[in-house]
mmCIF file of C-alpha atoms (C1' of nucleotides) in Angstrom:
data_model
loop_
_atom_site.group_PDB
_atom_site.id
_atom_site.type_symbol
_atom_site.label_atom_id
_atom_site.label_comp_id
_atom_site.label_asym_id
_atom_site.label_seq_id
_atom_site.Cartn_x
_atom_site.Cartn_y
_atom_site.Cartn_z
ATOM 1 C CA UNK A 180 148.218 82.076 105.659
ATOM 2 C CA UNK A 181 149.306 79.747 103.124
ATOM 3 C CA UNK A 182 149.169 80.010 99.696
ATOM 4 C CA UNK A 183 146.500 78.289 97.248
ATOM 5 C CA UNK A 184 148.177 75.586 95.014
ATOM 6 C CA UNK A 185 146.288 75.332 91.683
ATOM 7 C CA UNK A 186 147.496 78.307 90.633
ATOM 8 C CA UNK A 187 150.428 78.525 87.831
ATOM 9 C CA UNK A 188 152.712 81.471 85.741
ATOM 10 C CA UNK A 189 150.283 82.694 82.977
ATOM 11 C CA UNK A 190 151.122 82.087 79.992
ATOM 12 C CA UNK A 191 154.384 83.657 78.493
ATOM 13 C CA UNK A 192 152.089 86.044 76.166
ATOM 14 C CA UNK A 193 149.744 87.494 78.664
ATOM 15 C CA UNK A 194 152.017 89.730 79.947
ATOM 16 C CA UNK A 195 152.814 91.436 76.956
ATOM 17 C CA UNK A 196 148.654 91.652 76.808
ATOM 18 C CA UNK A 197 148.192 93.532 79.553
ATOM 19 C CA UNK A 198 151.397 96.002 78.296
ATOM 20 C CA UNK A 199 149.656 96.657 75.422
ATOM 21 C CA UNK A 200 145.878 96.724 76.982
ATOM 22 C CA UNK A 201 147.622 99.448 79.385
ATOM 23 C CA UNK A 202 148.972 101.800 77.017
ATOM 24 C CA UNK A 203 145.858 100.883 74.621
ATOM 25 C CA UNK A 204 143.987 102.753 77.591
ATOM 26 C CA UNK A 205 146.285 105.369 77.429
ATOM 27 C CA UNK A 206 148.384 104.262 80.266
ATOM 28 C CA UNK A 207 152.061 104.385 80.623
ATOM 29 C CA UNK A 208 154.336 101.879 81.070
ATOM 30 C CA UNK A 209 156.746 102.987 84.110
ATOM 31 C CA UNK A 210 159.222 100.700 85.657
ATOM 32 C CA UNK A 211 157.617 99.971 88.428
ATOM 33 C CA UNK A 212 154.455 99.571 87.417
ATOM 34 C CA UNK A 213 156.108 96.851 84.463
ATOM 35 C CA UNK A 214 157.704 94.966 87.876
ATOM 36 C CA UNK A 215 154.443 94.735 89.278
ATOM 37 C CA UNK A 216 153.120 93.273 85.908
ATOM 38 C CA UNK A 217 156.147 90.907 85.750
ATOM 39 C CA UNK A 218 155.751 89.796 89.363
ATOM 40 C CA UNK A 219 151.882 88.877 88.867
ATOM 41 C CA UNK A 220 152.484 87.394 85.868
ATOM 42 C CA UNK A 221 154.965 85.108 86.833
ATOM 43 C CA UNK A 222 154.231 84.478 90.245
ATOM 44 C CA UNK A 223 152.709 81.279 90.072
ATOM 45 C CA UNK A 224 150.732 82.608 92.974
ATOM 46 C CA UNK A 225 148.870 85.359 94.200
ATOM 47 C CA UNK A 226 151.030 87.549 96.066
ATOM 48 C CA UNK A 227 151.052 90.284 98.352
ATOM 49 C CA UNK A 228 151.774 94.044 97.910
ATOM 50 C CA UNK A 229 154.459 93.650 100.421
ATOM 51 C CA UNK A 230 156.239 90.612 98.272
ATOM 52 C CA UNK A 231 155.852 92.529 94.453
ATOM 53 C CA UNK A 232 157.928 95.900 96.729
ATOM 54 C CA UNK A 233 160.598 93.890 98.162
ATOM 55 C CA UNK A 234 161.427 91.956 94.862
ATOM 56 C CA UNK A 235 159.681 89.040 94.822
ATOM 57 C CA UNK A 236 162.284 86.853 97.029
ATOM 58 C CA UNK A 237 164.984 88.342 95.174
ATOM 59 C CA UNK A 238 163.545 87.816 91.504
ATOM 60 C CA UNK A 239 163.071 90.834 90.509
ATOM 61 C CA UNK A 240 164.070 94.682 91.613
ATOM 62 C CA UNK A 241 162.657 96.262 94.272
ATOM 63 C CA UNK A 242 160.351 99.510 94.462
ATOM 64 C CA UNK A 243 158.249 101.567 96.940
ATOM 65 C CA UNK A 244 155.261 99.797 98.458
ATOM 66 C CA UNK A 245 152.971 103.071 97.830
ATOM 67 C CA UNK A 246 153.114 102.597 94.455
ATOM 68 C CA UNK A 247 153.063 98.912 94.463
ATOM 69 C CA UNK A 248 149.478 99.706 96.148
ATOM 70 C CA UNK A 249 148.673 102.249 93.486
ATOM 71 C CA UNK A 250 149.757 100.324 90.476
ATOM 72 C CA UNK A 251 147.570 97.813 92.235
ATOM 73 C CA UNK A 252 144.761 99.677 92.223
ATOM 74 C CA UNK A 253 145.396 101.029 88.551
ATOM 75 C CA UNK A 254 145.584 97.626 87.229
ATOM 76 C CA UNK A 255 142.473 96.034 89.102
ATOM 77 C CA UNK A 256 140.024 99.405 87.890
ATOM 78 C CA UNK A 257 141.453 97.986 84.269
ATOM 79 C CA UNK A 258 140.423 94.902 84.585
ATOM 80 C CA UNK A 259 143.682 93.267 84.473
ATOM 81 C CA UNK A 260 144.400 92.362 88.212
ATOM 82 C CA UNK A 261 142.013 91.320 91.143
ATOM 83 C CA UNK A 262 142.960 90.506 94.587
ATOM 84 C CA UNK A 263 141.206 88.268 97.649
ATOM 85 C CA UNK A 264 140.996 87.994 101.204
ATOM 86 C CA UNK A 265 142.024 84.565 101.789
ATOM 87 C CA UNK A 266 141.773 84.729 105.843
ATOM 88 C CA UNK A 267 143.655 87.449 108.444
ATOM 89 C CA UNK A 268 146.630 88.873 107.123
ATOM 90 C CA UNK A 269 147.578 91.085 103.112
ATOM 91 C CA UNK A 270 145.424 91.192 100.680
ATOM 92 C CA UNK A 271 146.467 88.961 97.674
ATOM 93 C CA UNK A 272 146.871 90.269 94.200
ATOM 94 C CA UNK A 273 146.917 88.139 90.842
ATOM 95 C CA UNK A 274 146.238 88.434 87.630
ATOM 96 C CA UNK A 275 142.606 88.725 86.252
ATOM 97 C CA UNK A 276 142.486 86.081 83.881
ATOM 98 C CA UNK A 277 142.777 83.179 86.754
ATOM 99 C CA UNK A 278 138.769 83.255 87.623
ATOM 100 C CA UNK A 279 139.580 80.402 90.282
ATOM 101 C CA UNK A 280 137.870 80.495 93.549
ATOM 102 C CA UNK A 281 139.141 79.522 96.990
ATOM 103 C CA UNK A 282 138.217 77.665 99.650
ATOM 104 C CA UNK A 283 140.102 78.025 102.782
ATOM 105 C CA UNK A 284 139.981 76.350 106.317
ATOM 106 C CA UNK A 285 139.357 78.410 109.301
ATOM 107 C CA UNK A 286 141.551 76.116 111.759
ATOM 108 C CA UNK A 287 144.680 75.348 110.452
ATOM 109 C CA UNK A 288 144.912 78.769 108.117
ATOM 110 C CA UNK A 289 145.225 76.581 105.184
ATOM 111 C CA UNK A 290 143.848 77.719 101.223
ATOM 112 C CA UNK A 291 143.506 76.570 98.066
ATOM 113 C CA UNK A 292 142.382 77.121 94.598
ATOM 114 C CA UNK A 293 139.704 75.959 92.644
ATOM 115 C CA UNK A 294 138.479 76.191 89.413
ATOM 116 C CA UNK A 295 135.036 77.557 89.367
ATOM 117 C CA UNK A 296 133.148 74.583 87.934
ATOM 118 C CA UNK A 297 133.634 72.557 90.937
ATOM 119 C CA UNK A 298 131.714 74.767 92.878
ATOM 120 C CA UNK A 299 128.623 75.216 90.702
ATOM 121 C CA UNK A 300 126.596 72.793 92.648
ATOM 122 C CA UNK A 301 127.347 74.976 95.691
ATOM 123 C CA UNK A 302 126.477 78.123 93.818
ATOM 124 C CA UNK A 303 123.473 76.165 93.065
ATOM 125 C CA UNK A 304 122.376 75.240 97.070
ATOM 126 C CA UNK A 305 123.190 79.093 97.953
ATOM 127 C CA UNK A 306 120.913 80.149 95.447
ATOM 128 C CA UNK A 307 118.194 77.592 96.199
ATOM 129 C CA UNK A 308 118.940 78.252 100.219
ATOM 130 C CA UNK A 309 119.152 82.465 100.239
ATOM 131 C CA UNK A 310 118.791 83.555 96.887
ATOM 132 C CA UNK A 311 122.700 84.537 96.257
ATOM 133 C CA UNK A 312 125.037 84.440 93.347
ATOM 134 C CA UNK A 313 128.102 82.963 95.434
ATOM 135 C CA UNK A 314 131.281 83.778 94.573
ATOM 136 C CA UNK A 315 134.366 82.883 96.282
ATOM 137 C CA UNK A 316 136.639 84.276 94.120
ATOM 138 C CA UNK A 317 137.654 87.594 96.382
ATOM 139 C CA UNK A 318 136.418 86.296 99.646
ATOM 140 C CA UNK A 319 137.238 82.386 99.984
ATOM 141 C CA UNK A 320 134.661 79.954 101.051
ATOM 142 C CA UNK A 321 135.536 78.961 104.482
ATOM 143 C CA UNK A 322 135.005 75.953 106.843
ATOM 144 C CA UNK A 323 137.253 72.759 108.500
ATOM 145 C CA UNK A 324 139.111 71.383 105.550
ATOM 146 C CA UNK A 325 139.227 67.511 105.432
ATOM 147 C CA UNK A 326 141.726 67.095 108.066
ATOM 148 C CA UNK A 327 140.984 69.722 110.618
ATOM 149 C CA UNK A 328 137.429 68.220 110.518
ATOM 150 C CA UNK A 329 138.555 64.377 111.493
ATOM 151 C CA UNK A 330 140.514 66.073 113.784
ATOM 152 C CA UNK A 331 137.783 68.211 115.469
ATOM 153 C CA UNK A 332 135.301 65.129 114.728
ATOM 154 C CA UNK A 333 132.756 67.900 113.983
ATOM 155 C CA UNK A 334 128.738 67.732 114.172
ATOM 156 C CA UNK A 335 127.638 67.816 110.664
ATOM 157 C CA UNK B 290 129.283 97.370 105.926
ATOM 158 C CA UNK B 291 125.316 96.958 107.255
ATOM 159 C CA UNK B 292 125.026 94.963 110.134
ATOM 160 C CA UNK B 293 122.938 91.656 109.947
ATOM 161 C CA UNK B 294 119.048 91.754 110.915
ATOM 162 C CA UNK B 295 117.605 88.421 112.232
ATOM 163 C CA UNK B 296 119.455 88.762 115.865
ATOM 164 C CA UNK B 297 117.599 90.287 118.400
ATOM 165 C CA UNK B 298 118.693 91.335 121.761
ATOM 166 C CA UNK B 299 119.759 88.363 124.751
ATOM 167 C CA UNK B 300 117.129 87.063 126.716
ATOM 168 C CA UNK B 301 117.686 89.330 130.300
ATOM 169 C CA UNK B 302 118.923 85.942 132.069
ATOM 170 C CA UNK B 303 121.685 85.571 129.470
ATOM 171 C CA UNK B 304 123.672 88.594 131.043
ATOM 172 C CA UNK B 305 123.413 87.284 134.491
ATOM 173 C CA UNK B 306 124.259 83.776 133.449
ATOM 174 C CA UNK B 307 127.635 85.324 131.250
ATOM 175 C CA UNK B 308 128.586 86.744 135.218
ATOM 176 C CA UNK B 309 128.099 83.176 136.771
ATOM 177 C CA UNK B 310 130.068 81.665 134.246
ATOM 178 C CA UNK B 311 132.713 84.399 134.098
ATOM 179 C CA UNK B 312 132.751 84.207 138.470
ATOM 180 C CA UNK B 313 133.096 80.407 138.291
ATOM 181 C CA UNK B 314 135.942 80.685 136.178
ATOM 182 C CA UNK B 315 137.857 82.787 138.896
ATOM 183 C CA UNK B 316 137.784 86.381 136.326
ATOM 184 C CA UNK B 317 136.431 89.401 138.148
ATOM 185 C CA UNK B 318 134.047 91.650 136.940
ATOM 186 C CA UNK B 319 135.542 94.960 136.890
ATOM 187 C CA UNK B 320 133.259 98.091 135.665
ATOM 188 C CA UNK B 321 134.736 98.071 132.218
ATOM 189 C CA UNK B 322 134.052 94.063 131.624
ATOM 190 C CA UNK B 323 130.870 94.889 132.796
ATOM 191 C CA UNK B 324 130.014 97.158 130.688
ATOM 192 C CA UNK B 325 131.870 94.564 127.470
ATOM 193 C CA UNK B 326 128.700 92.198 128.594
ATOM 194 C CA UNK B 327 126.147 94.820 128.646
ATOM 195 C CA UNK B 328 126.953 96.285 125.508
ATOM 196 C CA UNK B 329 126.796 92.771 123.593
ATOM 197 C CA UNK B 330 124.138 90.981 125.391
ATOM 198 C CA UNK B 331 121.909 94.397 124.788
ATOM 199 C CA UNK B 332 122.839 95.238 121.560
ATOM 200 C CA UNK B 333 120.344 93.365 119.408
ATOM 201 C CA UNK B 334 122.837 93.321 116.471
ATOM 202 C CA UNK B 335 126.984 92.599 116.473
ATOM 203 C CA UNK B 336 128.838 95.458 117.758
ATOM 204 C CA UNK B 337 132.544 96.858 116.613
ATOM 205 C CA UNK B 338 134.985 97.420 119.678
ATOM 206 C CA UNK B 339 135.216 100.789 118.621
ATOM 207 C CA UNK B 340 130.654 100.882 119.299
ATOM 208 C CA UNK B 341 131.304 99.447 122.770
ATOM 209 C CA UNK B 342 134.289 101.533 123.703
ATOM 210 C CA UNK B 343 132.426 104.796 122.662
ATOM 211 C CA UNK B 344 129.299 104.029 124.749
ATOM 212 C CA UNK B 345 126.959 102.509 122.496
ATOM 213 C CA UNK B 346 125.647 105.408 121.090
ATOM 214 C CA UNK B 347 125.028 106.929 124.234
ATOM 215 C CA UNK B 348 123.261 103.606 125.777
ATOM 216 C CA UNK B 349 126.269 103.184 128.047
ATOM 217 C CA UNK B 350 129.310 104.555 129.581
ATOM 218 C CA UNK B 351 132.234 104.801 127.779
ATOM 219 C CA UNK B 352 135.563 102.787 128.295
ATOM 220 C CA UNK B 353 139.168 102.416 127.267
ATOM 221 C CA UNK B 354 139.382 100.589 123.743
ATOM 222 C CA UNK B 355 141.905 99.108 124.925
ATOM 223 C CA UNK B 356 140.060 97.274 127.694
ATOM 224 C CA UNK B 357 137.571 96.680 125.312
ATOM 225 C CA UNK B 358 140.225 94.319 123.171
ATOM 226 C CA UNK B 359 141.165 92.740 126.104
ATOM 227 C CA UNK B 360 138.168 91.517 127.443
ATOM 228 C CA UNK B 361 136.249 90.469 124.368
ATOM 229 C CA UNK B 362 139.349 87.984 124.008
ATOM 230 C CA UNK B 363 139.091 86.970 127.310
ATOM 231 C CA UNK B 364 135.380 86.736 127.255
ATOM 232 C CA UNK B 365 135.821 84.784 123.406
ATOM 233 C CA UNK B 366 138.289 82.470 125.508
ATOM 234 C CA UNK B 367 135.393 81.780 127.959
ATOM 235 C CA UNK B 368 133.406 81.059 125.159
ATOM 236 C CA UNK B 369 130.512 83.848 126.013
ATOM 237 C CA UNK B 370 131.235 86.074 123.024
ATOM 238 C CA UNK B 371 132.522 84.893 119.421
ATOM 239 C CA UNK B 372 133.558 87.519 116.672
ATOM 240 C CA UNK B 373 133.100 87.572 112.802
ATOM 241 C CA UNK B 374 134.177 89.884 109.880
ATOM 242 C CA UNK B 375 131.535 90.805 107.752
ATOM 243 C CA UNK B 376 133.744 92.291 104.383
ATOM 244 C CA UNK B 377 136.156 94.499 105.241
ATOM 245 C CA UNK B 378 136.319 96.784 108.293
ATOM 246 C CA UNK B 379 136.570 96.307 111.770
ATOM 247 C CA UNK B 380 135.550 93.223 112.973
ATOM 248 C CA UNK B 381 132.327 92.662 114.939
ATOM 249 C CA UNK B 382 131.348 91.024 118.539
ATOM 250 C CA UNK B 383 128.622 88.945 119.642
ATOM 251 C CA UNK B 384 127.171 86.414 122.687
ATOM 252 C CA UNK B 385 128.530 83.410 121.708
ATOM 253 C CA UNK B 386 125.531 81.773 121.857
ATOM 254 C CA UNK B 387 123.204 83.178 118.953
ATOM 255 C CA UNK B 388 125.289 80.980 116.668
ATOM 256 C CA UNK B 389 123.414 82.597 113.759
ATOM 257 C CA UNK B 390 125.360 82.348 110.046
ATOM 258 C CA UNK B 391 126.229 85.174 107.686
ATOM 259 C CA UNK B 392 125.344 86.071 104.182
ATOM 260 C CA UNK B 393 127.425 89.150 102.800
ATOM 261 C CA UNK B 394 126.607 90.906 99.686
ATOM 262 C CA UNK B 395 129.839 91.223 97.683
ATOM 263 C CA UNK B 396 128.959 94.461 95.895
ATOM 264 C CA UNK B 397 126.286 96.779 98.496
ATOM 265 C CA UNK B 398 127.901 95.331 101.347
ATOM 266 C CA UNK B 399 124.709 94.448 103.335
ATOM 267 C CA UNK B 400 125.157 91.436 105.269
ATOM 268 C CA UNK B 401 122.409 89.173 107.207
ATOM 269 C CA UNK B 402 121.880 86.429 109.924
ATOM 270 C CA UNK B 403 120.649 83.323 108.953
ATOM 271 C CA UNK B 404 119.704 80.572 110.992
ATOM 272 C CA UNK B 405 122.274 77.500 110.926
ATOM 273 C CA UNK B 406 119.879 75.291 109.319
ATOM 274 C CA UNK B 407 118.907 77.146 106.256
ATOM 275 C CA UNK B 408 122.165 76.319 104.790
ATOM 276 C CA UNK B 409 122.380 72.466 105.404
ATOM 277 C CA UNK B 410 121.937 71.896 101.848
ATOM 278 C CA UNK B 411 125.008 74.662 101.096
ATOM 279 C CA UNK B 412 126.960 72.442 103.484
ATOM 280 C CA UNK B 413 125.924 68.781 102.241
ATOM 281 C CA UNK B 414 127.049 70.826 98.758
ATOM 282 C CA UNK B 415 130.429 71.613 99.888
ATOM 283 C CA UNK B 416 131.206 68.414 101.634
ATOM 284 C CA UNK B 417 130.205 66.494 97.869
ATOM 285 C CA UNK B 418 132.215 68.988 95.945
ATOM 286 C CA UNK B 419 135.530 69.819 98.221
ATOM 287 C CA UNK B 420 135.450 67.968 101.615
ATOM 288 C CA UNK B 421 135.355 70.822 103.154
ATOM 289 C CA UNK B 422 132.587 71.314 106.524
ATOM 290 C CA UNK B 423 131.773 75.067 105.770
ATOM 291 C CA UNK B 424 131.219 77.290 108.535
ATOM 292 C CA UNK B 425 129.941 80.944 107.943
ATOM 293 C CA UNK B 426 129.875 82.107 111.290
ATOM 294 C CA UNK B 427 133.244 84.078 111.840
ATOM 295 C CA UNK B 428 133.271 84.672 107.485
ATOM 296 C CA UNK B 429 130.162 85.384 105.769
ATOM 297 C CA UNK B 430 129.283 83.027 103.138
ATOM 298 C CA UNK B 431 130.007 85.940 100.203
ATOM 299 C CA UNK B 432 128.218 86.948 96.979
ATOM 300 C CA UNK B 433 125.744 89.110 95.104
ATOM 301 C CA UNK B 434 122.446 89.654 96.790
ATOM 302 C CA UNK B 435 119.106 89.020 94.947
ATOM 303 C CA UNK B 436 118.709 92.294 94.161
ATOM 304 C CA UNK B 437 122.431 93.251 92.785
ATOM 305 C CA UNK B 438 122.697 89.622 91.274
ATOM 306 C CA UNK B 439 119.475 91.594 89.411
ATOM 307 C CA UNK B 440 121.408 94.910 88.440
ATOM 308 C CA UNK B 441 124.273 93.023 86.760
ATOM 309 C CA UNK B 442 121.865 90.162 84.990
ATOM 310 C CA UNK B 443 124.825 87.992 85.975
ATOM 311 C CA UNK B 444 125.707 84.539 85.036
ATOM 312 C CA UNK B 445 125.359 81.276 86.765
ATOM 313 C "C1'" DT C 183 146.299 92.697 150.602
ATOM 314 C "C1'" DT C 184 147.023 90.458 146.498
ATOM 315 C "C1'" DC C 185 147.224 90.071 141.670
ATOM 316 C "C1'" DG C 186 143.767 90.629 138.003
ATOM 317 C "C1'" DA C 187 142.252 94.441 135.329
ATOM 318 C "C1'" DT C 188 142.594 99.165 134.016
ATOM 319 C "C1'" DG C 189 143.873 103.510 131.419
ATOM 320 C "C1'" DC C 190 147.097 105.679 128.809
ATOM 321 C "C1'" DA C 191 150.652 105.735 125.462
ATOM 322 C "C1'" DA C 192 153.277 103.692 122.212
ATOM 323 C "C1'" DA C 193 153.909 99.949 118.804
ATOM 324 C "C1'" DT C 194 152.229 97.177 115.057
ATOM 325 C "C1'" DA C 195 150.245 95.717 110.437
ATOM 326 C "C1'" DG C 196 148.163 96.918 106.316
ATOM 327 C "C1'" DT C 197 146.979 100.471 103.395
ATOM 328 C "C1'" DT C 198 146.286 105.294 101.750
ATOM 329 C "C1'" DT C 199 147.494 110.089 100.847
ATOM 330 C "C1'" DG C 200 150.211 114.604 100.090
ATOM 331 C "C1'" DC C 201 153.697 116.560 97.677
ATOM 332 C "C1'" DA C 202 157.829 117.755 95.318
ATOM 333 C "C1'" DT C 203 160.451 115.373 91.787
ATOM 334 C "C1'" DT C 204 161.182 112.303 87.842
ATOM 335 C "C1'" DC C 205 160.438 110.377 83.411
ATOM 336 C "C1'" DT C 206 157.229 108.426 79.775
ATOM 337 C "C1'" DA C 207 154.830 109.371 75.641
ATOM 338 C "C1'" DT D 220 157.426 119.340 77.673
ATOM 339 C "C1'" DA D 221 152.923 118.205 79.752
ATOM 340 C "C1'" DG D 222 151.150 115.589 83.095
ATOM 341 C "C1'" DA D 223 151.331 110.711 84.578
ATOM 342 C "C1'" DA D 224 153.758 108.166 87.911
ATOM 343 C "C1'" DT D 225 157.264 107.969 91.344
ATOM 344 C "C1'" DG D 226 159.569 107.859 96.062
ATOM 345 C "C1'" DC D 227 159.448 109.375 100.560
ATOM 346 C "C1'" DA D 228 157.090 110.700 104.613
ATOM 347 C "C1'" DA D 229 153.160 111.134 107.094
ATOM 348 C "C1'" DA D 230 148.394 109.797 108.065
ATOM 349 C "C1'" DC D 231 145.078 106.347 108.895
ATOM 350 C "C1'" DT D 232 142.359 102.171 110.571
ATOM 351 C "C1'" DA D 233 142.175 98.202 113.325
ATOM 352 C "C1'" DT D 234 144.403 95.975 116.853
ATOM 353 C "C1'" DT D 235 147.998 94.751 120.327
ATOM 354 C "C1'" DT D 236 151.316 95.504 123.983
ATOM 355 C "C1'" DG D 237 154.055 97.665 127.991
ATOM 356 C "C1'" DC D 238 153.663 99.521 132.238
ATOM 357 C "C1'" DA D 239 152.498 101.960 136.348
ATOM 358 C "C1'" DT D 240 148.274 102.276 138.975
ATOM 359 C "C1'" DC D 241 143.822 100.812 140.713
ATOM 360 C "C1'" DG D 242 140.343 97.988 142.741
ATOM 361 C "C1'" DA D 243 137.580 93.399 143.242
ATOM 362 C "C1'" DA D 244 137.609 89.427 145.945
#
DNA sequence: TTCGATGCAAATAGTTTGCATTCTA
DNA sequence: TAGAATGCAAACTATTTGCATCGAA
């Protein structure tokens, strides 16, 4: 699984925005549940549960991978965190505000982001085809990506 | 997760004709890869490992799970069965050769077969907008179903 | 009679849950 | 100082693997 590439750190303020959102809602702010703010919000990239536990590649402290999942959880029912299936493998978390979708390629594992207006005429076809809203935002759109598919030399 | 509703069960031949094929390739058929065929090739709908293992609701004997892993790979290898994952859960089996795509409902989790063609236009749409050649055969093409698309007035 | 395939048990990956303890508000 | 959140251990789901035994060709 590789990791989409549009992505980038969210702005230096948006952290401290979903601090005070959380306690606004009467949440508290516990250490581990700030690391899992701080690793989201600075990733760059959505990560896994796994990753924000073990520190972030040394970045940042570690803490228990239960409540990793539960803080997680906590912070996606508020709004402030959503995750994706971007193939086999974790679940990826980031933070709300990034509405990108993804497109991802079946063969070589590959995915990456992209922001939702250069999907709309595919939104469009999907409704016109089956009558769906797509969204590819928490499952990716999948297929051959441009070089699997010369590769493959596929029937279009 | 619903199962999808267009596929119906094999045509009788198909069953025999997954034996040749599986004979010519110098693989025996033992009672439990037997039963692996059977269980697909009857089913009228993608089965979990766990459905086929158990005895298919009483339609069949049951066998190990374990078997059951091991010889829908083999038979996936042989190309005779192909597997998707519709949302989360276990994944689910399939002749290879109903190559039938999937539409998954995001939100009530219902998923359905389409045919390949009804979403040339989706495809020509991804091609223009990403390069991609989508495929929603092993992942569903994802989104909000007329009627939830309905419940939450969404936008386009 | 061989070696492909099996059944059982144990391992694995990802995630969730129970519970006594800790610490925020 | 109440009760939200934690850390640890155990459970759970889906799947894979090791290994001695069995059976199809």
């Amino acid at each position: 699984m590789t990791v989409p590439c549009l992505a980038q750190p969210a702005p230096a303020g948006d952290l401290e925005n979903a601090i005070d959102e959380l306690r606004a809602r009467g949440l508290r702010l516990s250490a581990s549940r700030r690391l899992v703010l701080e690793a989201l919000f600075t990733a760059g990239r959505p990560a896994t549960a796994e990753e924000i536990a073990s520190g972030m590649y040394g970045r940042l402290p570690r803490c228990d991978l239960a409540s990793v999942y539960r803080n997680l959880d906590t912070l996606e029912e508020l709004g402030l965190v959503r995750h994706m299936h971007l193939g086999h493998g974790p679940g990826l978390y980031a933070p709300a505000a990034r509405d990108d979708e993804y497109v991802a390629c079946e063969r070589c594992g590959r995915s990456e982001a992209v922001s939702r207006d250069v999907l709309s005429d595919v939104r469009a076809a999907v409704r016109a085809a089956v009558g769906y809203e797509a969204r590819f935002n928490h499952f990716p759109l999948t297929g051959l990506c441009p070089s699997c598919k010369e590769k493959l030399d596929v029937r279009s």
